[in-house]
Structures are given as structure tokens and as C-alpha cells.
Amino acid sequence: MNKAAGKYSKDIQDKIYFYLLMSFGFCLILPRNFTVIILILLLLNWLVKLDFKNSFLKLINCSYFIVFILPFAILIIWLFGTDNFEYAFFKIEKSLALFIFPLVIFSSRPLQQNEYRKIFKAFILSISIGSIIAVLFALYKRYIVSGLTLIELNNFFIDIPLLYMSHIYFGYYVVTAVILTIYIYMTEPNLKTGTRTAIAILLLYLCVFIMLCAGLASFISILAVGLFLTIAYYSQINKRFLIAFALMATTIGCLVVLKGSNNTLERYKQRFNVSFKTIENNPYNYSSTRIGPLLAGLTIIKDNWFLGVGTGDTQDEMAVVYVEKGLDRLLGFNSHNQYLDFLMTFGIIGLFVLCLFYFYPLIKSLKLRQYHYTCFLFMIIICSITENILENNKCIFLLAFFNTLLASQMVTNNAAKHFIKRTI
């Protein structure tokens, strides 16, 4: 009786675990309070199991867990070198998801492939609905609401994602949705013609959305994804090759259609025309807000390249450099480069940790041919060149959730392949 009750209890906990993951994927786009609540529930459900011995054994034998918690661990360790503990603890609190997701997912029961797909579908559905609502909101804001300033009306397409987050971060979400949509198209068994058509239309819509509304890094990422998938499946002239080619062709087609005086194309041109020669003390000048922080970061690194300045002191040190360089109107701007940020904060050791965090699973995903995971990591690696993605709540949750989930799927798939080989 007790054994039956225990099994029943475990089955319920496993179902709760799956539905919490699916709910988190759907709610990622919503305000942070929703995802924080689900994250707390996920941790509580894990604690209720009280199977700490087996969980610990799983974790210490999982190389991904050790690698994935390093960015959070270094935040704790480098407290010894910081002066601004208030900001340091704020950064640690923001980054808790980088620890909780690897802790819970890598020590919990493996999900089935159909469960992974359901989680991915929940996220794709959320992004699709969210993007449509955002477009309608932007149309309302632009054409119905009066009294908007010239700056607010300057770029209609940047207005679109602001209902949820900045167009830069929202772009990362949409790119992730594209990658997962392609994965479902490739792996879902027995898709009907109507479903395939609907997925193709969704991909077309999301790619156009990225072109018009996202940041430059998202646009480059989607081109890289298309090119990579084309090369990866070049020898297989079938639906996979056609999907990859169509994705790349769609994006390039958007450029051709929008050629001319369109402000979206002008915005991309501006991103490439940054210069060290003219750094204005102007927070609205794109060149200044990109090169200014880079200059400040490089200045800090000169004297702190080995151990960095400490977990909480990066912004304070940059503020000092901004004032010294006559760029006081850039106060508050971070380095806009995750690699530079880790080098400033934790020194050469921190940069090594970040590269290990990014490139260890990348190499593994290539080796195991988990190309959807490879594409996600490509996006993260590219976007880290232009943004501090581990400074923003939305980006931290996106990275912590899908990086861990996709890595666990890769482990599950690999274990299944080895099991099949042993039984044949």
C-alpha cells in the first residue's frame, strides 16, 4: 500500500514538474513576476521529493551541470574583491535562474521527446500570440493615440515589441522561436500537409518580424542559423535542406524588398558605421553608446585584466572612466559586450569561464548532431558581442531555461542511442 502511494505521489510530482516547465516556457514573454513564481514552484516541487542523495549523485556525474553553474558560482566567489555589495547581491539575485534550472532539470527524471516538443510548442505559441498583440499595440499607439513625441514616433518597428521588452531582447526570443519551429517541423512524426503549410507561414512571419523589428544581432543570428542548417543538411536534399534554404532566402528577400530609403534598412546601416574617431557625449547617438562603453571597458581592463574589479564594481568603475573621458551623459550604460563584461568583472578567469559556458555545449551539440541546440548557442554567442545578456532578467531566464532544457534533451537522446546499441 505504501509503495503504491509512494509511486502515485512520484507520478504526480513528475507531472507537476513537466507542466511547470511548459508553463514557464509559455510565460517567458510575460512580466518577470509570472516566471519568478513558476521558478519558485519548480524549486519547491523538487525539494518535496526529498531524494537528495540520488539527486546529488546525478549532478556530480553531469559535466553539463558543473559547466552551467560556473557563471553563477563566479559571481559568489568574486564577492571577495568587490566594494559595492549592494549591487553585487542584486546581480546574484538576478542570476539565480542560472543555478536553479541546472540544479532541478539535471537531477530530475528525463523528459520524453513528446514532452520536450510540447514545451517548445508552448513557447512558440506564446511568442506568436505575443508578437501579433505587440503589432496591434504598436498600430494603436501610432495611429490612434495622439500627443506622442517625435522620438516615440521615429521608428514604428522599434515600437512594436515594447509591450513586453525592448526590441533587442524580444528579437532573441523570436529567433529562438524560429529555431524551435524548425526543430518541430523536422522531428514531428506524421505532420499533415495543412500543418506543414501553417508552420511554413509561421516561419515566414517570424523571419519578417525579425528583419523589421529586432536588433542587428538577431538579424545576423537568423542568417547564421539559415547558413548553418543549409551546410549541415547539404547532403540530404529533402525537406530539411529546403526548410533551411527557405529560411535564408526569406530573410535575404526581406532585404531586397526593403531596399531604398526604408528606415529599417537605414537603422541596420547605422549599426555598421560605428567609429572610434567620433565619440559624442550623447546618449542618443548609436556610435557613442556602443564605442563609448567599449572604450571605458578597455580602459578598465588595462589595470584589472587578471582578476577583474569584482562582482559589484563594474558599473562604478565605468562611471569613473565616463567622467574622465568627458562622456558623463553615458553614465549607466553597461559595456554592451558580455565577453568584455566578464573580463572586466572577473578578469581572464571570468572570460575563460564564459567561453567554457558557451563553447563546451556547442562542441558537444555539433558532435552529437543536435543542430537545433547548436543554432540556439550560435545566437547566444553572436548576441553576446553586442549585449550583456547576463545583465538582463529576460535574457537570463531565456538562456538559463533553454540552455539547460536543450542540453538535457541532448543527454536524453544520447543515452537512448547508446541503450538501443546495447540491446541490438
Short mmCIF file of C-alpha atoms in Angstrom, two decimals:
data_model
loop_
_atom_site.label_atom_id
_atom_site.label_comp_id
_atom_site.label_asym_id
_atom_site.label_seq_id
_atom_site.Cartn_x
_atom_site.Cartn_y
_atom_site.Cartn_z
CA MET A 1 0.00 0.00 0.00
CA ASN A 2 2.79 2.40 0.96
CA LYS A 3 4.74 1.53 -2.18
CA ALA A 4 1.66 2.20 -4.33
CA ALA A 5 1.06 5.50 -2.54
CA GLY A 6 4.72 6.45 -2.99
CA LYS A 7 4.59 5.65 -6.71
CA TYR A 8 1.37 7.65 -7.06
CA SER A 9 2.98 10.60 -5.27
CA LYS A 10 6.06 10.42 -7.52
CA ASP A 11 3.90 10.31 -10.65
CA ILE A 12 2.07 13.43 -9.52
CA GLN A 13 5.37 15.23 -8.81
CA ASP A 14 6.68 14.25 -12.25
CA LYS A 15 3.54 15.60 -13.92
CA ILE A 16 3.75 18.82 -11.92
CA TYR A 17 7.42 19.11 -12.95
CA PHE A 18 6.52 18.80 -16.64
CA TYR A 19 3.58 21.21 -16.50
CA LEU A 20 5.63 23.79 -14.61
CA LEU A 21 8.30 23.64 -17.32
CA MET A 22 5.66 24.03 -20.02
CA SER A 23 4.07 26.92 -18.12
CA PHE A 24 7.45 28.60 -17.75
CA GLY A 25 8.05 28.34 -21.49
CA PHE A 26 4.66 29.91 -22.21
CA CYS A 27 5.08 32.69 -19.61
CA LEU A 28 8.64 33.69 -20.51
CA ILE A 29 7.35 36.60 -22.57
CA LEU A 30 5.21 37.90 -19.67
CA PRO A 31 6.38 40.21 -16.85
CA ARG A 32 9.08 38.77 -14.60
CA ASN A 33 6.72 38.15 -11.66
CA PHE A 34 4.99 35.31 -13.55
CA THR A 35 8.22 33.45 -14.29
CA VAL A 36 9.62 34.04 -10.80
CA ILE A 37 6.53 32.42 -9.26
CA ILE A 38 6.82 29.40 -11.56
CA LEU A 39 10.55 29.14 -10.82
CA ILE A 40 9.82 29.08 -7.07
CA LEU A 41 7.14 26.40 -7.57
CA LEU A 42 9.58 24.36 -9.67
CA LEU A 43 12.16 24.50 -6.89
CA LEU A 44 9.58 23.63 -4.22
CA ASN A 45 8.36 20.64 -6.23
CA TRP A 46 11.98 19.49 -6.49
CA LEU A 47 12.51 19.89 -2.74
CA VAL A 48 9.35 17.92 -1.92
CA LYS A 49 10.90 14.81 -3.48
CA LEU A 50 13.47 14.71 -0.66
CA ASP A 51 15.67 12.43 -2.79
CA PHE A 52 18.80 14.46 -2.24
CA LYS A 53 21.26 11.56 -2.29
CA ASN A 54 20.31 10.36 -5.78
CA SER A 55 19.96 13.95 -6.98
CA PHE A 56 23.46 14.77 -5.75
CA LEU A 57 24.92 11.69 -7.44
CA LYS A 58 23.26 12.64 -10.72
CA LEU A 59 24.62 16.18 -10.53
CA ILE A 60 28.24 15.35 -9.75
CA ASN A 61 28.25 12.91 -12.67
CA CYS A 62 26.83 15.50 -15.05
CA SER A 63 29.51 17.63 -16.72
CA TYR A 64 26.86 20.00 -18.09
CA PHE A 65 25.66 20.84 -14.58
CA ILE A 66 29.17 21.73 -13.44
CA VAL A 67 29.82 23.89 -16.52
CA PHE A 68 26.40 25.57 -16.42
CA ILE A 69 26.63 26.75 -12.81
CA LEU A 70 30.10 28.28 -13.25
CA PRO A 71 28.85 31.78 -14.25
CA PHE A 72 26.72 31.88 -11.09
CA ALA A 73 29.50 30.41 -8.94
CA ILE A 74 32.00 33.02 -10.08
CA LEU A 75 29.56 35.77 -9.03
CA ILE A 76 29.69 34.35 -5.50
CA ILE A 77 33.43 33.74 -5.41
CA TRP A 78 34.34 37.21 -6.71
CA LEU A 79 32.47 38.90 -3.86
CA PHE A 80 35.85 38.94 -2.10
CA GLY A 81 37.08 41.63 -4.49
CA THR A 82 34.04 43.90 -4.55
CA ASP A 83 33.28 47.15 -2.75
CA ASN A 84 29.68 47.66 -3.87
CA PHE A 85 27.99 44.75 -2.11
CA GLU A 86 24.50 46.13 -2.68
CA TYR A 87 24.86 45.93 -6.45
CA ALA A 88 26.75 42.63 -6.18
CA PHE A 89 23.90 40.94 -4.30
CA PHE A 90 21.44 42.43 -6.78
CA LYS A 91 23.36 40.74 -9.62
CA ILE A 92 23.43 37.45 -7.72
CA GLU A 93 19.68 37.60 -7.08
CA LYS A 94 19.04 38.29 -10.77
CA SER A 95 21.21 35.34 -11.78
CA LEU A 96 19.65 32.69 -9.52
CA ALA A 97 17.96 31.08 -12.53
CA LEU A 98 21.43 30.17 -13.85
CA PHE A 99 21.79 27.91 -10.81
CA ILE A 100 18.21 26.72 -10.21
CA PHE A 101 17.48 25.37 -13.71
CA PRO A 102 20.61 23.18 -13.95
CA LEU A 103 20.05 22.03 -10.35
CA VAL A 104 16.44 20.98 -10.93
CA ILE A 105 16.49 19.74 -14.53
CA PHE A 106 19.72 17.72 -14.46
CA SER A 107 18.70 15.96 -11.23
CA SER A 108 15.09 15.25 -12.24
CA ARG A 109 13.69 12.45 -14.36
CA PRO A 110 14.44 12.67 -18.11
CA LEU A 111 11.61 14.11 -20.17
CA GLN A 112 10.19 12.20 -23.12
CA GLN A 113 10.63 13.61 -26.63
CA ASN A 114 6.96 14.47 -26.96
CA GLU A 115 7.20 16.39 -23.66
CA TYR A 116 10.12 18.43 -24.97
CA ARG A 117 8.12 19.25 -28.09
CA LYS A 118 5.12 20.33 -26.00
CA ILE A 119 7.32 22.72 -24.01
CA PHE A 120 8.75 24.11 -27.25
CA LYS A 121 5.26 24.46 -28.73
CA ALA A 122 4.07 26.36 -25.65
CA PHE A 123 6.92 28.85 -26.10
CA ILE A 124 6.33 29.20 -29.87
CA LEU A 125 2.61 29.75 -29.29
CA SER A 126 3.35 32.42 -26.70
CA ILE A 127 5.77 34.25 -28.99
CA SER A 128 3.38 34.04 -31.95
CA ILE A 129 0.43 35.41 -30.00
CA GLY A 130 2.64 37.94 -28.26
CA SER A 131 4.10 39.28 -31.50
CA ILE A 132 0.63 39.72 -33.02
CA ILE A 133 -0.60 41.57 -29.92
CA ALA A 134 2.55 43.70 -30.00
CA VAL A 135 1.95 44.67 -33.64
CA LEU A 136 -1.65 45.62 -32.86
CA PHE A 137 -0.48 47.60 -29.84
CA ALA A 138 2.07 49.47 -31.95
CA LEU A 139 -0.57 50.25 -34.59
CA TYR A 140 -2.86 51.57 -31.85
CA LYS A 141 -0.05 53.61 -30.34
CA ARG A 142 0.98 55.03 -33.72
CA TYR A 143 -2.34 55.78 -35.37
CA ILE A 144 -4.92 56.17 -32.61
CA VAL A 145 -3.18 57.59 -29.54
CA SER A 146 -2.35 61.29 -30.01
CA GLY A 147 0.25 63.52 -28.41
CA LEU A 148 3.27 61.26 -28.96
CA THR A 149 6.67 62.92 -29.30
CA LEU A 150 8.78 62.76 -32.44
CA ILE A 151 11.22 60.37 -30.75
CA GLU A 152 8.38 57.97 -29.89
CA LEU A 153 7.16 58.05 -33.48
CA ASN A 154 10.63 57.91 -35.01
CA ASN A 155 10.73 54.22 -35.75
CA PHE A 156 7.42 52.40 -35.88
CA PHE A 157 9.02 48.98 -35.99
CA ILE A 158 11.03 49.51 -32.78
CA ASP A 159 7.75 50.47 -31.07
CA ILE A 160 6.28 47.05 -31.76
CA PRO A 161 7.92 44.81 -29.10
CA LEU A 162 7.85 47.44 -26.34
CA LEU A 163 4.73 45.91 -24.83
CA TYR A 164 6.96 43.11 -23.50
CA MET A 165 10.59 44.23 -23.60
CA SER A 166 12.99 46.17 -25.80
CA HIS A 167 13.13 45.23 -29.48
CA ILE A 168 16.69 43.96 -28.96
CA TYR A 169 15.78 41.35 -26.34
CA PHE A 170 12.46 40.47 -27.97
CA GLY A 171 14.44 39.65 -31.10
CA TYR A 172 16.33 36.92 -29.22
CA TYR A 173 13.01 35.38 -28.21
CA VAL A 174 11.74 35.38 -31.79
CA VAL A 175 14.97 33.84 -33.12
CA THR A 176 14.64 31.09 -30.50
CA ALA A 177 11.04 30.52 -31.63
CA VAL A 178 12.23 30.16 -35.24
CA ILE A 179 14.88 27.59 -34.24
CA LEU A 180 12.38 25.54 -32.24
CA THR A 181 9.76 25.76 -35.01
CA ILE A 182 12.26 24.33 -37.49
CA TYR A 183 13.11 21.58 -34.99
CA ILE A 184 9.44 20.61 -34.63
CA TYR A 185 8.99 20.64 -38.42
CA MET A 186 11.93 18.26 -38.76
CA THR A 187 11.13 15.88 -35.92
CA GLU A 188 7.35 15.80 -35.52
CA PRO A 189 6.10 12.46 -36.90
CA ASN A 190 3.28 12.30 -39.45
CA LEU A 191 2.70 16.01 -39.98
CA LYS A 192 -0.26 16.69 -42.23
CA THR A 193 0.06 18.90 -45.30
CA GLY A 194 -2.07 21.62 -43.71
CA THR A 195 0.12 21.62 -40.61
CA ARG A 196 3.28 21.84 -42.70
CA THR A 197 1.82 24.79 -44.59
CA ALA A 198 0.88 26.52 -41.33
CA ILE A 199 4.41 26.03 -39.97
CA ALA A 200 5.93 27.40 -43.18
CA ILE A 201 3.70 30.51 -42.94
CA LEU A 202 4.65 30.93 -39.27
CA LEU A 203 8.35 30.72 -40.14
CA LEU A 204 7.89 33.32 -42.87
CA TYR A 205 6.07 35.64 -40.47
CA LEU A 206 8.67 35.27 -37.70
CA CYS A 207 11.57 35.88 -40.11
CA VAL A 208 9.95 39.06 -41.44
CA PHE A 209 9.29 40.14 -37.86
CA ILE A 210 12.98 39.68 -37.00
CA MET A 211 14.01 41.69 -40.05
CA LEU A 212 11.68 44.59 -39.30
CA CYS A 213 11.55 44.73 -35.52
CA ALA A 214 14.60 43.07 -33.95
CA GLY A 215 18.13 44.27 -33.34
CA LEU A 216 21.11 43.73 -35.62
CA ALA A 217 22.43 40.75 -33.62
CA SER A 218 19.12 38.90 -34.04
CA PHE A 219 19.17 39.52 -37.78
CA ILE A 220 22.76 38.25 -38.06
CA SER A 221 21.83 35.25 -35.90
CA ILE A 222 18.97 34.21 -38.16
CA LEU A 223 21.25 34.45 -41.20
CA ALA A 224 23.85 32.33 -39.39
CA VAL A 225 21.19 29.76 -38.46
CA GLY A 226 19.98 29.53 -42.06
CA LEU A 227 23.50 29.20 -43.42
CA PHE A 228 24.48 26.59 -40.82
CA LEU A 229 21.41 24.43 -41.43
CA THR A 230 21.95 24.60 -45.18
CA ILE A 231 25.54 23.38 -44.77
CA ALA A 232 24.61 20.77 -42.15
CA TYR A 233 21.94 19.20 -44.36
CA TYR A 234 23.55 19.86 -47.74
CA SER A 235 24.00 16.14 -48.43
CA GLN A 236 20.31 15.48 -47.69
CA ILE A 237 18.32 17.06 -50.49
CA ASN A 238 14.97 16.76 -48.77
CA LYS A 239 12.62 18.78 -46.62
CA ARG A 240 15.37 19.68 -44.14
CA PHE A 241 17.52 21.28 -46.79
CA LEU A 242 14.51 23.06 -48.28
CA ILE A 243 13.45 24.46 -44.90
CA ALA A 244 16.95 25.77 -44.18
CA PHE A 245 17.25 27.27 -47.65
CA ALA A 246 13.78 28.83 -47.46
CA LEU A 247 14.63 30.42 -44.14
CA MET A 248 17.76 32.05 -45.50
CA ALA A 249 16.09 33.04 -48.79
CA THR A 250 13.17 34.63 -46.92
CA THR A 251 15.47 36.78 -44.83
CA ILE A 252 17.52 37.89 -47.83
CA GLY A 253 14.27 38.56 -49.70
CA CYS A 254 13.20 40.92 -46.94
CA LEU A 255 16.37 42.93 -47.54
CA VAL A 256 15.67 43.19 -51.27
CA VAL A 257 12.05 44.24 -50.76
CA LEU A 258 13.01 46.86 -48.20
CA LYS A 259 15.89 48.27 -50.22
CA GLY A 260 15.90 52.04 -50.52
CA SER A 261 15.06 54.74 -48.01
CA ASN A 262 13.23 52.43 -45.61
CA ASN A 263 14.17 53.36 -42.05
CA THR A 264 14.69 49.73 -41.04
CA LEU A 265 17.46 49.34 -43.62
CA GLU A 266 18.90 52.71 -42.59
CA ARG A 267 18.91 51.51 -38.99
CA TYR A 268 20.99 48.47 -39.95
CA LYS A 269 23.41 50.62 -41.97
CA GLN A 270 23.90 52.86 -38.95
CA ARG A 271 24.85 49.85 -36.82
CA PHE A 272 27.76 49.08 -39.14
CA ASN A 273 29.00 52.67 -39.30
CA VAL A 274 30.32 52.98 -35.74
CA SER A 275 33.67 54.70 -35.30
CA PHE A 276 36.29 55.28 -32.61
CA LYS A 277 37.08 58.67 -34.14
CA THR A 278 33.91 60.49 -33.14
CA ILE A 279 32.51 59.62 -29.72
CA GLU A 280 29.94 62.23 -28.78
CA ASN A 281 28.72 62.80 -25.23
CA ASN A 282 25.25 61.91 -26.45
CA PRO A 283 23.11 59.00 -25.14
CA TYR A 284 21.01 59.07 -28.36
CA ASN A 285 23.97 58.64 -30.72
CA TYR A 286 24.31 54.95 -31.60
CA SER A 287 28.03 55.18 -32.32
CA SER A 288 28.64 56.87 -28.95
CA THR A 289 26.57 54.43 -26.93
CA ARG A 290 28.44 51.47 -28.46
CA ILE A 291 32.01 52.75 -28.77
CA GLY A 292 31.89 54.79 -25.54
CA PRO A 293 31.23 51.75 -23.30
CA LEU A 294 33.79 49.73 -25.26
CA LEU A 295 36.41 52.43 -24.66
CA ALA A 296 35.55 52.55 -20.96
CA GLY A 297 35.78 48.76 -20.69
CA LEU A 298 39.15 48.59 -22.41
CA THR A 299 40.45 51.32 -20.11
CA ILE A 300 39.39 49.33 -17.03
CA ILE A 301 40.92 46.10 -18.34
CA LYS A 302 44.40 47.65 -18.59
CA ASP A 303 44.85 47.53 -14.82
CA ASN A 304 42.44 44.69 -13.99
CA TRP A 305 42.96 42.08 -16.70
CA PHE A 306 43.92 39.24 -14.35
CA LEU A 307 41.34 39.29 -11.52
CA GLY A 308 38.89 41.97 -12.64
CA VAL A 309 37.24 44.57 -10.41
CA GLY A 310 34.82 42.30 -8.51
CA THR A 311 31.19 41.23 -8.78
CA GLY A 312 29.56 44.56 -7.92
CA ASP A 313 32.05 47.18 -9.08
CA THR A 314 31.90 47.14 -12.88
CA GLN A 315 29.32 49.92 -13.24
CA ASP A 316 31.08 52.12 -10.66
CA GLU A 317 34.41 51.73 -12.47
CA MET A 318 32.81 52.53 -15.82
CA ALA A 319 31.19 55.64 -14.33
CA VAL A 320 34.63 56.89 -13.27
CA VAL A 321 36.01 56.40 -16.80
CA TYR A 322 32.97 58.08 -18.39
CA VAL A 323 33.54 61.20 -16.30
CA GLU A 324 37.30 61.19 -17.02
CA LYS A 325 36.67 60.90 -20.78
CA GLY A 326 34.01 63.62 -20.82
CA LEU A 327 31.22 61.11 -21.51
CA ASP A 328 29.19 61.75 -18.38
CA ARG A 329 25.89 61.54 -20.30
CA LEU A 330 26.65 57.84 -20.90
CA LEU A 331 26.52 57.09 -17.16
CA GLY A 332 24.50 53.92 -16.60
CA PHE A 333 25.42 52.32 -19.95
CA ASN A 334 26.98 48.90 -19.49
CA SER A 335 29.70 47.52 -21.75
CA HIS A 336 27.22 46.11 -24.34
CA ASN A 337 29.52 43.11 -24.70
CA GLN A 338 29.21 40.05 -22.47
CA TYR A 339 32.79 38.92 -23.09
CA LEU A 340 34.16 42.34 -22.19
CA ASP A 341 31.92 42.48 -19.12
CA PHE A 342 33.21 39.16 -17.75
CA LEU A 343 36.79 40.20 -18.48
CA MET A 344 36.31 43.48 -16.60
CA THR A 345 34.47 41.89 -13.70
CA PHE A 346 36.31 38.60 -13.19
CA GLY A 347 39.49 39.02 -15.22
CA ILE A 348 40.94 36.44 -17.55
CA ILE A 349 39.49 33.65 -15.39
CA GLY A 350 35.99 35.02 -15.91
CA LEU A 351 36.47 35.18 -19.67
CA PHE A 352 37.59 31.54 -19.63
CA VAL A 353 34.50 30.58 -17.60
CA LEU A 354 32.19 32.35 -20.05
CA CYS A 355 33.86 30.72 -23.07
CA LEU A 356 33.60 27.30 -21.38
CA PHE A 357 29.93 28.00 -20.63
CA TYR A 358 29.27 28.81 -24.30
CA PHE A 359 31.59 26.57 -26.27
CA TYR A 360 31.61 23.30 -24.29
CA PRO A 361 27.93 22.56 -25.09
CA LEU A 362 28.41 23.98 -28.60
CA ILE A 363 31.14 21.43 -29.37
CA LYS A 364 29.06 18.66 -27.79
CA SER A 365 25.96 19.61 -29.81
CA LEU A 366 27.95 19.54 -33.04
CA LYS A 367 29.47 16.18 -32.15
CA LEU A 368 26.07 14.67 -31.29
CA ARG A 369 24.35 16.40 -34.24
CA GLN A 370 21.84 18.21 -32.05
CA TYR A 371 21.75 21.05 -34.54
CA HIS A 372 18.77 22.92 -33.07
CA TYR A 373 20.81 23.30 -29.88
CA THR A 374 23.82 24.38 -31.94
CA CYS A 375 21.70 27.10 -33.56
CA PHE A 376 20.50 28.37 -30.18
CA LEU A 377 24.09 28.60 -28.94
CA PHE A 378 25.12 30.38 -32.15
CA MET A 379 22.50 33.02 -31.38
CA ILE A 380 23.71 33.44 -27.79
CA ILE A 381 27.37 33.67 -28.84
CA ILE A 382 26.59 36.27 -31.52
CA CYS A 383 24.26 38.34 -29.33
CA SER A 384 26.85 38.41 -26.54
CA ILE A 385 29.03 40.55 -28.81
CA THR A 386 26.55 43.44 -28.73
CA GLU A 387 24.75 42.98 -25.38
CA ASN A 388 25.33 41.99 -21.76
CA ILE A 389 22.74 39.26 -21.90
CA LEU A 390 23.56 38.12 -18.34
CA GLU A 391 22.65 41.57 -17.01
CA ASN A 392 19.04 41.48 -18.18
CA ASN A 393 16.31 39.43 -16.47
CA LYS A 394 14.59 38.48 -19.72
CA CYS A 395 17.82 37.26 -21.29
CA ILE A 396 18.94 35.41 -18.15
CA PHE A 397 15.66 33.49 -18.00
CA LEU A 398 15.72 32.71 -21.73
CA LEU A 399 19.31 31.46 -21.60
CA ALA A 400 19.05 29.58 -18.29
CA PHE A 401 15.83 27.81 -19.29
CA PHE A 402 16.55 26.77 -22.87
CA ASN A 403 20.26 26.16 -22.45
CA THR A 404 19.55 23.66 -19.67
CA LEU A 405 16.49 22.16 -21.35
CA LEU A 406 18.22 21.64 -24.71
CA ALA A 407 21.31 20.20 -23.03
CA SER A 408 19.18 17.77 -21.03
CA GLN A 409 17.41 16.75 -24.24
CA MET A 410 20.79 16.12 -25.82
CA VAL A 411 21.79 13.92 -22.86
CA THR A 412 18.48 12.02 -23.09
CA ASN A 413 18.83 11.44 -26.85
CA ASN A 414 22.42 10.28 -26.48
CA ALA A 415 21.52 7.88 -23.66
CA ALA A 416 18.67 6.45 -25.76
CA LYS A 417 21.01 5.84 -28.71
CA HIS A 418 23.52 4.01 -26.50
CA PHE A 419 20.71 1.92 -25.00
CA ILE A 420 19.49 0.89 -28.46
CA LYS A 421 23.05 -0.06 -29.49
CA ARG A 422 23.49 -2.24 -26.40
CA THR A 423 20.19 -4.06 -26.95
CA ILE A 424 20.78 -4.83 -30.65
#
